[in-house]
GROMACS .gro file of C-alpha atoms in nm:
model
  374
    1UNK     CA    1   0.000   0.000   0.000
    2UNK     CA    2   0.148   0.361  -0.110
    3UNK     CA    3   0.013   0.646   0.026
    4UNK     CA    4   0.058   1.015  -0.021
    5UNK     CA    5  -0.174   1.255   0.142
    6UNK     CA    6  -0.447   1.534  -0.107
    7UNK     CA    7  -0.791   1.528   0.027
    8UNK     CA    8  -1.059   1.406   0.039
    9UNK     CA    9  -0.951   1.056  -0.024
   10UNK     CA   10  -0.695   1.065   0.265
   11UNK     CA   11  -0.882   1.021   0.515
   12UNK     CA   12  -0.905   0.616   0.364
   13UNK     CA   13  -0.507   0.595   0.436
   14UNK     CA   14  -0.521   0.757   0.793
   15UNK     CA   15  -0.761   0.445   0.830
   16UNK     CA   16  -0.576   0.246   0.712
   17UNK     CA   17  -0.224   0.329   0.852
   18UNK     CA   18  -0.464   0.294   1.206
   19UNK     CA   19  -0.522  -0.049   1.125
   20UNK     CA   20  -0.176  -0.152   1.027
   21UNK     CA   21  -0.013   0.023   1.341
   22UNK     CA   22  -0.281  -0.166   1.580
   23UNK     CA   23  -0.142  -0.476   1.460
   24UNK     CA   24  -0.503  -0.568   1.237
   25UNK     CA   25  -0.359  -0.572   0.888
   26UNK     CA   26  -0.031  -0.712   0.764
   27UNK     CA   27   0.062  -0.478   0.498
   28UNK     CA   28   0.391  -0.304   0.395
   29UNK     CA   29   0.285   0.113   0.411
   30UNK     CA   30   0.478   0.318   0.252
   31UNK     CA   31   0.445   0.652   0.253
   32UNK     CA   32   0.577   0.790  -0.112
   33UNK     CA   33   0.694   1.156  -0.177
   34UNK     CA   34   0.453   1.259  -0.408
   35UNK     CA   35   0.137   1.090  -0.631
   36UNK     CA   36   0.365   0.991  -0.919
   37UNK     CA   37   0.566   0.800  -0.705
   38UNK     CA   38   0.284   0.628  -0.545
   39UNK     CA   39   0.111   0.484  -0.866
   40UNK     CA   40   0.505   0.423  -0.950
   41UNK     CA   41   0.529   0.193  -0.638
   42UNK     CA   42   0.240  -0.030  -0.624
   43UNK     CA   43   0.288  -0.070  -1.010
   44UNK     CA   44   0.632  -0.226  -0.945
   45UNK     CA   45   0.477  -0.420  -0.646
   46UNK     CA   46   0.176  -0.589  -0.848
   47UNK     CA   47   0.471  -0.697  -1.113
   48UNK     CA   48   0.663  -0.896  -0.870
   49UNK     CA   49   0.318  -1.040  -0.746
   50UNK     CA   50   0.218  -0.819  -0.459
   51UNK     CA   51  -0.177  -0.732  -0.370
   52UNK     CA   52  -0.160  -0.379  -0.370
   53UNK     CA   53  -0.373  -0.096  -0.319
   54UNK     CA   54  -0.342   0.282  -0.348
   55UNK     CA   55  -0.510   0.660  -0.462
   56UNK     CA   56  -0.586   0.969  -0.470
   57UNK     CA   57  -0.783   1.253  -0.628
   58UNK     CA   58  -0.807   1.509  -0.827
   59UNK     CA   59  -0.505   1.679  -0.941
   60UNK     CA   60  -0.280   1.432  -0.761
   61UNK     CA   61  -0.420   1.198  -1.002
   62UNK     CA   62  -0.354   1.388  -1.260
   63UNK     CA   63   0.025   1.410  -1.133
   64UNK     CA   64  -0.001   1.021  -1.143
   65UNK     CA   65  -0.146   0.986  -1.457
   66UNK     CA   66   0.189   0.869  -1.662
   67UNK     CA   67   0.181   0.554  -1.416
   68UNK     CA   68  -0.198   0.505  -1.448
   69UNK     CA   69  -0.166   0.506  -1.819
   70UNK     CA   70   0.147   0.256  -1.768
   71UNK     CA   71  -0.037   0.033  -1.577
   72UNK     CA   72  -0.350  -0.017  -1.751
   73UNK     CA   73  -0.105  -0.099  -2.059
   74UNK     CA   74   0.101  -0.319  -1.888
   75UNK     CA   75  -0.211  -0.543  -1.726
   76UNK     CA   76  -0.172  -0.500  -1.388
   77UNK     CA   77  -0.467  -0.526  -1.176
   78UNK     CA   78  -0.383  -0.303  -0.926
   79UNK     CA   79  -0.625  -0.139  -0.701
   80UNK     CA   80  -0.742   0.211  -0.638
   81UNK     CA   81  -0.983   0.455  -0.488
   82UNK     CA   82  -0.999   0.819  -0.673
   83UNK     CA   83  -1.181   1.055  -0.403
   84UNK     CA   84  -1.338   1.260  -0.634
   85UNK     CA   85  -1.295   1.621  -0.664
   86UNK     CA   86  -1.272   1.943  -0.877
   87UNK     CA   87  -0.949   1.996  -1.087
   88UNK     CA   88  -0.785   2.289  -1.072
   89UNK     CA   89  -0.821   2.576  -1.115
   90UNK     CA   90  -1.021   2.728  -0.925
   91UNK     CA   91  -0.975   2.515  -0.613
   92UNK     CA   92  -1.229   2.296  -0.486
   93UNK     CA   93  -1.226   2.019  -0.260
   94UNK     CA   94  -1.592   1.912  -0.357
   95UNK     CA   95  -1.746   1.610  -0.582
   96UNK     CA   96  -1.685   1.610  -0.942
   97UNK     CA   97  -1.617   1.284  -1.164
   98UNK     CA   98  -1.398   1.419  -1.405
   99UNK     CA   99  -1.086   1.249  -1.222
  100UNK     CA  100  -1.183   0.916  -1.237
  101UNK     CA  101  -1.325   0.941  -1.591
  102UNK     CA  102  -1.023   1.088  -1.725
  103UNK     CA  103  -0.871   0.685  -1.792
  104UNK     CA  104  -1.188   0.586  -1.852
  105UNK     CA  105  -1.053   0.517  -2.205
  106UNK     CA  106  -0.727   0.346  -2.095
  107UNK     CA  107  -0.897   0.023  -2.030
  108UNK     CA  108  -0.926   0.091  -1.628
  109UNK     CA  109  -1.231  -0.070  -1.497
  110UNK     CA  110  -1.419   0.246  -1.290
  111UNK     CA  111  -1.687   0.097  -1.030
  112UNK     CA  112  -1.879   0.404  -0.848
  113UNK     CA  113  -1.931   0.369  -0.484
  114UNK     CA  114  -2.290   0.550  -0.313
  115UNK     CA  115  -2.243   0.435   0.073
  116UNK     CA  116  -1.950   0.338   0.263
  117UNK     CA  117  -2.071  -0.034   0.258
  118UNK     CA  118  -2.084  -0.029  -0.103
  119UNK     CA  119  -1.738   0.130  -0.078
  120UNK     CA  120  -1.610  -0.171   0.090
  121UNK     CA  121  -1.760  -0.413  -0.117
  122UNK     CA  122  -1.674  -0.304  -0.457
  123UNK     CA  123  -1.269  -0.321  -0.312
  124UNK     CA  124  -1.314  -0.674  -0.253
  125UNK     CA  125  -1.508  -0.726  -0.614
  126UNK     CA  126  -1.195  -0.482  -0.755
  127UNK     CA  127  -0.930  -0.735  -0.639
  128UNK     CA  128  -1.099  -1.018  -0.750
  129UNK     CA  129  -1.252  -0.910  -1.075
  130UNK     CA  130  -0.913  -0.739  -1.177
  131UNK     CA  131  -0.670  -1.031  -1.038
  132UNK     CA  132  -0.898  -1.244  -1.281
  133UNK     CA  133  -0.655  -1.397  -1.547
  134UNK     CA  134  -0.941  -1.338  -1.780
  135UNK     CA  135  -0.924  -0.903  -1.677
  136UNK     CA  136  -0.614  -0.894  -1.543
  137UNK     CA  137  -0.715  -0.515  -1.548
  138UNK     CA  138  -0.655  -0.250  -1.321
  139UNK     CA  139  -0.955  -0.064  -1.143
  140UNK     CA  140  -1.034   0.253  -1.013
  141UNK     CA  141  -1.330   0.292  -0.735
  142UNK     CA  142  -1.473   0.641  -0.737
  143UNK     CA  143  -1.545   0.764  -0.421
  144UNK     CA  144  -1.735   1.102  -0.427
  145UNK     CA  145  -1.538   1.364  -0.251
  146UNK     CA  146  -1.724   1.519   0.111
  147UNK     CA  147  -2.016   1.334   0.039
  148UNK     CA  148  -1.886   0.996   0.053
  149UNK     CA  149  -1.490   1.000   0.184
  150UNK     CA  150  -1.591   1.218   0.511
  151UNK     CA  151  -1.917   1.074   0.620
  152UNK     CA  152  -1.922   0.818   0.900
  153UNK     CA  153  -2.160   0.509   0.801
  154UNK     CA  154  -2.182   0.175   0.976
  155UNK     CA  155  -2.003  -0.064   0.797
  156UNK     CA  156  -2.046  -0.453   0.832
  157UNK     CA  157  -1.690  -0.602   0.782
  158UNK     CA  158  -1.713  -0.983   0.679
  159UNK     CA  159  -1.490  -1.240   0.832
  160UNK     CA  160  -1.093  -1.313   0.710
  161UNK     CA  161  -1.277  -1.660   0.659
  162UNK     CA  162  -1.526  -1.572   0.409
  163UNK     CA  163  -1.297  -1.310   0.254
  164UNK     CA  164  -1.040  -1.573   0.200
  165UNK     CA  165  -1.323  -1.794   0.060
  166UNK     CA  166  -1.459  -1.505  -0.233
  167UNK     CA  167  -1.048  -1.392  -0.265
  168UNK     CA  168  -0.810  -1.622  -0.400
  169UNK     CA  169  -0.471  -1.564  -0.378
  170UNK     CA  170  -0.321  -1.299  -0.628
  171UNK     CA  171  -0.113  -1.505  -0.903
  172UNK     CA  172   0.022  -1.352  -1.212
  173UNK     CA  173   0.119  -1.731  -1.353
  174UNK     CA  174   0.420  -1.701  -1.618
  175UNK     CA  175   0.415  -1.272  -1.620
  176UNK     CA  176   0.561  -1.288  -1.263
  177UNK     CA  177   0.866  -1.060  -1.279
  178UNK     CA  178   1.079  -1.275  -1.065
  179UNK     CA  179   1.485  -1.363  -1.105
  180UNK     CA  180   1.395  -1.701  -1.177
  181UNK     CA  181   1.152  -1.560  -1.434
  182UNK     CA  182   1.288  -1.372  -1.620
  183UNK     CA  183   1.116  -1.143  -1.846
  184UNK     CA  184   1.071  -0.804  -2.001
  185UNK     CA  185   0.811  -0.600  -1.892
  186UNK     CA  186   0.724  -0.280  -2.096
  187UNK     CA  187   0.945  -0.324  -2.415
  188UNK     CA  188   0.933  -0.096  -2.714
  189UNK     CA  189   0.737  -0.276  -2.970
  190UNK     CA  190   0.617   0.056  -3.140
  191UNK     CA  191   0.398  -0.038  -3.461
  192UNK     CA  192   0.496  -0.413  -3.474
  193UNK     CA  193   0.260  -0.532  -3.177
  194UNK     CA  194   0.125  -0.217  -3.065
  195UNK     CA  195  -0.214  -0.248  -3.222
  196UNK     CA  196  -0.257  -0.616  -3.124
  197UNK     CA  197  -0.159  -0.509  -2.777
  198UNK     CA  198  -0.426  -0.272  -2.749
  199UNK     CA  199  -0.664  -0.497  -2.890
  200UNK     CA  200  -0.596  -0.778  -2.607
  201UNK     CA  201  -0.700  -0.497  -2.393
  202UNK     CA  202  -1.029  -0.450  -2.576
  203UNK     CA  203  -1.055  -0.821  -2.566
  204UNK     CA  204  -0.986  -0.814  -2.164
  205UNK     CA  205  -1.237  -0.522  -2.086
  206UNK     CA  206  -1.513  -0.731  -2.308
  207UNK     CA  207  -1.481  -1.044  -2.083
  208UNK     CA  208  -1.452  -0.820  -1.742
  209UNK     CA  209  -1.842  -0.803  -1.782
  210UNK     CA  210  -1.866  -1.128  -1.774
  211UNK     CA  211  -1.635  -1.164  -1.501
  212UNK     CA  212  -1.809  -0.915  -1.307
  213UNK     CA  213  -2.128  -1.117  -1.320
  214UNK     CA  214  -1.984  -1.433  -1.200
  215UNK     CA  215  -1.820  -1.205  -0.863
  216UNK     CA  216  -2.112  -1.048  -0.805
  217UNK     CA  217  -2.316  -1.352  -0.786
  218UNK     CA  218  -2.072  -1.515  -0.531
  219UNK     CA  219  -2.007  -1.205  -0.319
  220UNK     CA  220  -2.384  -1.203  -0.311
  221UNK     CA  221  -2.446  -1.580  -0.208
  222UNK     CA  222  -2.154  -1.505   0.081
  223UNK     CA  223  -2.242  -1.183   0.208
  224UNK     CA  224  -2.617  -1.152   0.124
  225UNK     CA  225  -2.539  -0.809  -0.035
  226UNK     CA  226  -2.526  -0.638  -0.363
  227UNK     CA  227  -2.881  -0.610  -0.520
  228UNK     CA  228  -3.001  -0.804  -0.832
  229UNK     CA  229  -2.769  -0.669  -1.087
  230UNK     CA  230  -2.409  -0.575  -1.042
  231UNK     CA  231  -2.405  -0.291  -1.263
  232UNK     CA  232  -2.758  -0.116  -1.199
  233UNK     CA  233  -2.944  -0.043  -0.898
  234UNK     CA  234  -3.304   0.020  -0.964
  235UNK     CA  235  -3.529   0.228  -0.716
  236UNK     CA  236  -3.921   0.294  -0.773
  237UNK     CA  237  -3.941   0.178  -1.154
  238UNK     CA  238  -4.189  -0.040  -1.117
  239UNK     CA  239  -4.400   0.155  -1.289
  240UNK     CA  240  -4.213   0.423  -1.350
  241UNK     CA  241  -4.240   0.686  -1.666
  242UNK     CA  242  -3.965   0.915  -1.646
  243UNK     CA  243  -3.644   0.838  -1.434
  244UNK     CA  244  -3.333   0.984  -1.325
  245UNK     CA  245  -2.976   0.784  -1.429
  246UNK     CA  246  -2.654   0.841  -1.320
  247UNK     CA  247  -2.377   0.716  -1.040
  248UNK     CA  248  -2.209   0.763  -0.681
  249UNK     CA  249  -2.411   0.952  -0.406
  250UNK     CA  250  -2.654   1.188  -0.610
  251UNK     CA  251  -2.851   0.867  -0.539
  252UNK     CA  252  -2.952   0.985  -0.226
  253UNK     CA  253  -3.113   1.327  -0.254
  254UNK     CA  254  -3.258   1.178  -0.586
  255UNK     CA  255  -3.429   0.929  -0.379
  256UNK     CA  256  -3.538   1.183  -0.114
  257UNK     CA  257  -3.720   1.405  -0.444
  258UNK     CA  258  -3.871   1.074  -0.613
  259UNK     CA  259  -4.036   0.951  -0.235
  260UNK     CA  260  -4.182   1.328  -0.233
  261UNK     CA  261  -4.309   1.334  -0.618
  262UNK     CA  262  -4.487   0.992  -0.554
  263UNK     CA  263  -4.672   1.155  -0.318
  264UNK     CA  264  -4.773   1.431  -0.547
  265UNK     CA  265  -4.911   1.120  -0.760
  266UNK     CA  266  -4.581   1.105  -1.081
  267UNK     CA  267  -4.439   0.777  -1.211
  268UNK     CA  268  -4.118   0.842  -1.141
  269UNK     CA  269  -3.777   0.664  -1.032
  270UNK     CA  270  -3.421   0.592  -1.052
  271UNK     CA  271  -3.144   0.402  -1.222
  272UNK     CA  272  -2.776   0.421  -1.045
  273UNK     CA  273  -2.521   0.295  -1.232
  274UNK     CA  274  -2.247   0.096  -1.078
  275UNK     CA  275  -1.986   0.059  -1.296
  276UNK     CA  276  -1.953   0.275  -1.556
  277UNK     CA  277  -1.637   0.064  -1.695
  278UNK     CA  278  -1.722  -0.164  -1.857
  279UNK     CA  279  -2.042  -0.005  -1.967
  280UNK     CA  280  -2.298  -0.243  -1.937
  281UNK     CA  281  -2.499  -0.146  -2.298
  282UNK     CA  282  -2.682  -0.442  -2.325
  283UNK     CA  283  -2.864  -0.425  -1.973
  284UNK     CA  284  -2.826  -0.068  -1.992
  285UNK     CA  285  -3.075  -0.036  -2.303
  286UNK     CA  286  -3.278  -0.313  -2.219
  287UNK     CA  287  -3.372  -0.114  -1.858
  288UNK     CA  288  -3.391   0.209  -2.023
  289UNK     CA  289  -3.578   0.126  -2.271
  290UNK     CA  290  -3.893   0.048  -2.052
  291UNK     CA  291  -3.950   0.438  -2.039
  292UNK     CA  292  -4.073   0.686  -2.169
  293UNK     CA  293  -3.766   0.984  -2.065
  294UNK     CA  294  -3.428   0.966  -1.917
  295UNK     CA  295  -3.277   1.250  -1.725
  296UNK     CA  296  -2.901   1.192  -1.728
  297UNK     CA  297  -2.736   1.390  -1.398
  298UNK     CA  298  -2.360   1.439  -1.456
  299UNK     CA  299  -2.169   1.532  -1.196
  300UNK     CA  300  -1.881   1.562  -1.459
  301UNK     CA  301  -1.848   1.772  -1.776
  302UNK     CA  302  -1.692   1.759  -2.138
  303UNK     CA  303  -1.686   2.102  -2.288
  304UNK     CA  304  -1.759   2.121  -2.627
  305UNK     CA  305  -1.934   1.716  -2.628
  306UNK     CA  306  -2.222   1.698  -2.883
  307UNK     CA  307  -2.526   1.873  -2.729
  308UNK     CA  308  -2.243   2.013  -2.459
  309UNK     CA  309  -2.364   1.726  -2.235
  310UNK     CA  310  -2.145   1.555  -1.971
  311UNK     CA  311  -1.990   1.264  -2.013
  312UNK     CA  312  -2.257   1.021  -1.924
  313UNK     CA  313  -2.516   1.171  -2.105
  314UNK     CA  314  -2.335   1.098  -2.409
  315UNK     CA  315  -2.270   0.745  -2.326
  316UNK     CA  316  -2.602   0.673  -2.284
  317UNK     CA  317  -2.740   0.842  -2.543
  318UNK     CA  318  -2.443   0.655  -2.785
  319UNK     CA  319  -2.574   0.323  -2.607
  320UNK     CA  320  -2.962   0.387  -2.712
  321UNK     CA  321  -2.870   0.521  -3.076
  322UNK     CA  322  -2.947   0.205  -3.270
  323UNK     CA  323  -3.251   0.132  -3.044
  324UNK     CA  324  -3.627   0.088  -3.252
  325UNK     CA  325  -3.767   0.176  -2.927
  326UNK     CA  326  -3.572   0.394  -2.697
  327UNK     CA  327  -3.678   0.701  -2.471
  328UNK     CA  328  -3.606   1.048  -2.459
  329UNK     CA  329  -3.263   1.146  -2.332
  330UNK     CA  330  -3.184   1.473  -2.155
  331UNK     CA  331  -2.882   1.595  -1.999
  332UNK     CA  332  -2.826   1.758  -1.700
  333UNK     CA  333  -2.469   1.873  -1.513
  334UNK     CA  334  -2.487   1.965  -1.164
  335UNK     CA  335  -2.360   1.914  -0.830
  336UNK     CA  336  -2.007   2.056  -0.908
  337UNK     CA  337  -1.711   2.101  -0.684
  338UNK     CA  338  -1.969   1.948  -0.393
  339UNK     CA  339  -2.241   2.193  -0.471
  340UNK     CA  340  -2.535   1.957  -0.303
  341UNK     CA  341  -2.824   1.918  -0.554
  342UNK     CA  342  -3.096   2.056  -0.359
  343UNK     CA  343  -3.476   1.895  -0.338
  344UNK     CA  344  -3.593   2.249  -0.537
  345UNK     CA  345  -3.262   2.119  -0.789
  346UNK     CA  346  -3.429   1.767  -0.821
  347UNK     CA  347  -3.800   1.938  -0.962
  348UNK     CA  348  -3.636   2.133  -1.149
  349UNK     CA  349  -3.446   1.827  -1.332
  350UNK     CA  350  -3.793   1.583  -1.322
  351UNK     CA  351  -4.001   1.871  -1.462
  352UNK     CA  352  -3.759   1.932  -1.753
  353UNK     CA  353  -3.735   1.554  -1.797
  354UNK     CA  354  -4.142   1.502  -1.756
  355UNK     CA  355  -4.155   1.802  -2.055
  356UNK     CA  356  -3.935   1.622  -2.280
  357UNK     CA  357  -4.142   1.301  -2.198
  358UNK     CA  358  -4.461   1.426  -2.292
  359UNK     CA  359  -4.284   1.652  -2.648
  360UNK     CA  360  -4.276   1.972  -2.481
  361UNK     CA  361  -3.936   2.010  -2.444
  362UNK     CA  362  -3.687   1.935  -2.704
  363UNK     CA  363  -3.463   1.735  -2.538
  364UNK     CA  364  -3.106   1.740  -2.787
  365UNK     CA  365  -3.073   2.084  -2.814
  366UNK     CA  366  -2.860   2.149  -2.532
  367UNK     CA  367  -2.779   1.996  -2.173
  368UNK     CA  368  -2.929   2.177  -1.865
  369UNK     CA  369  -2.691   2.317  -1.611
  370UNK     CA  370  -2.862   2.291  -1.274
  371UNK     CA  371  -2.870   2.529  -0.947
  372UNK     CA  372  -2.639   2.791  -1.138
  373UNK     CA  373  -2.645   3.107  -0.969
  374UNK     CA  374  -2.735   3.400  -1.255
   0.00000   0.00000   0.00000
């Protein structure tokens, strides 16, 4: 484990440096000077067949990012927690995705975390989804930043017994950098192999679906936790018209606004997404298709993105393209740099949403920006 302290995911390493100096986890800490050398570290580590575990957020990732690029490339499965906040500049500490979702092209698998619980959970799914010789890819668990790194939850912590049972131990096989294995990691192949390279990651990132499936239905049969589907959590869609998509703790004043509007008598409810990588299109469509309008909430953005939508809305909206049947997408950005998105926030985004349901509001020509002061 390498740490190196930016907020707000530090507070995960002060835990865990706790633990290690009461004597409760057997783990080599190492305290690097500086984010680059971090990534650097447990990098090195996975090669010679360490677990390891790391993070960091925002523009400490950034400083990092050579060695998350690296190790993505070089199929390590390490694993990592971005606490996710604003870039710079300005300065903020608060939530906003665009960390994480910078490698979300690199072939990094990106779970999203809404409680504490589910925090834990999805670290235990990382390791063994990743470690996978099938995946063998690293992954990144997005924690949002305030919301979700400095709250105090109750956590249920399973047994070593039944963690040892879902975990098995990490082995790299024949790509074990070792001296009585030698081999060459990283070599310059340039165009020779460099396109079939990237394609075995393509290949890797297909099957980590698949992968993700079969861990989710074990974690689930050994700890009684993680809801029908691994990659969407459903809430009030029975019979639901319009709902509101999107990932990490927006969940819960989303659920707060839908509990209220069912009183007022609307069909409405939500989709979270849990992983965004790999994006689940499949399931994805087939659940979003069962409504009439989809309000996207980004808590990201991607200037200059068709319709100037955030980075989710246009995956989703790329995802229900070649759909017969497929509802009416609209984008919305809010909630940056920890702005909380406010019940009078949440009508605001269902009545735009319910408009664009029912043809009143045309719902490509531009994404909303919500809770902007004028």
């Amino acid at each position: 484990m390498a740490a190196y302290p930016i907020r707000p995911y530090d507070g995960v390493m002060q835990a865990a440096a706790k633990l290690i100096a009461n004597g409760k986890m057997d783990v080599e800490y190492i305290v690097a000077d500086g984010e680059h050398s971090q990534f650097e570290i447990v990098k090195h580590a996975c090669a010679v067949g360490s677990r390891v575990f790391v993070g960091s957020s925002g523009v400490g990732w950034f400083y990092a990012f050579e060695a998350i690029a690296v190790t993505a490339g070089l199929r390590l499965p390490v694993v990592a927690i971005c606490g996710n906040r604003a870039l710079d500049d300005p300065g903020a500490f608060g939530t906003e995705h665009n960390d994480s979702l910078a490698v979300r092209d690199l072939g990094w698998l990106l779970p999203w975390a809404e409680t504490a619980q589910e925090a834990m959970d999805l670290a235990l799914m990382a390791w063994r989804v990743g470690e996978d010789k099938r995946v063998s890819l690293p992954v990144a668990i997005g924690l949002d930043g305030a919301f979700l790194t400095h709250s105090q939850q109750i956590v249920k912590i399973p047994t070593q017994a039944a963690v040892n049972t879902f975990l098995p131990p990490f082995d790299l096989g024949d790509r074990l950098l070792h001296p009585d294995n030698p081999i060459t990691i990283a070599p310059q192949v340039d165009q020779d192999w460099l396109m079939e390279i990237r394609m075995q990651n393509d290949q890797a990132m297909r099957k980590a679906e698949g992968v993700i499936r079969e861990a989710h239905a074990d974690f689930k049969k050994l700890f009684g936790r993680g809801g029908d589907s691994p990659f969407l959590d459903e809430y009030m869609t029975d019979d639901a018209e319009v709902v509101f998509f999107g990932q990490g703790t927006l969940a819960l004043p989303m659920k707060v606004a839908i509990r209220r509007l069912r009183k007022e008598g609307h069909k409405v409810g939500l989709v979270r997404l849990k992983w965004f990588r790999p994006f689940a299109t499949d399931e994805i469509v087939k659940c979003l298709s069962r409504f009439k309008a989809v309000g996207v909430i980004d808590r990201d953005y991607s200037f200059g993105s068709p319709y100037y939508g955030g980075v989710l809305y246009n995956e989703v909206r790329s995802a229900l393209y070649s759909q017969p049947k497929r509802p009416v997408v609209v984008g919305f950005i809010a909630g940056l740099g920890g702005r909380e998105i406010e019940q009078p926030m949440a009508q605001e985004i269902f009545e735009k949403t319910k408009a664009a349901a029912s043809g009143d509001l045309k719902a490509g020509d531009t994404c909303h920006w919500i809770g902007v002061r004028s």
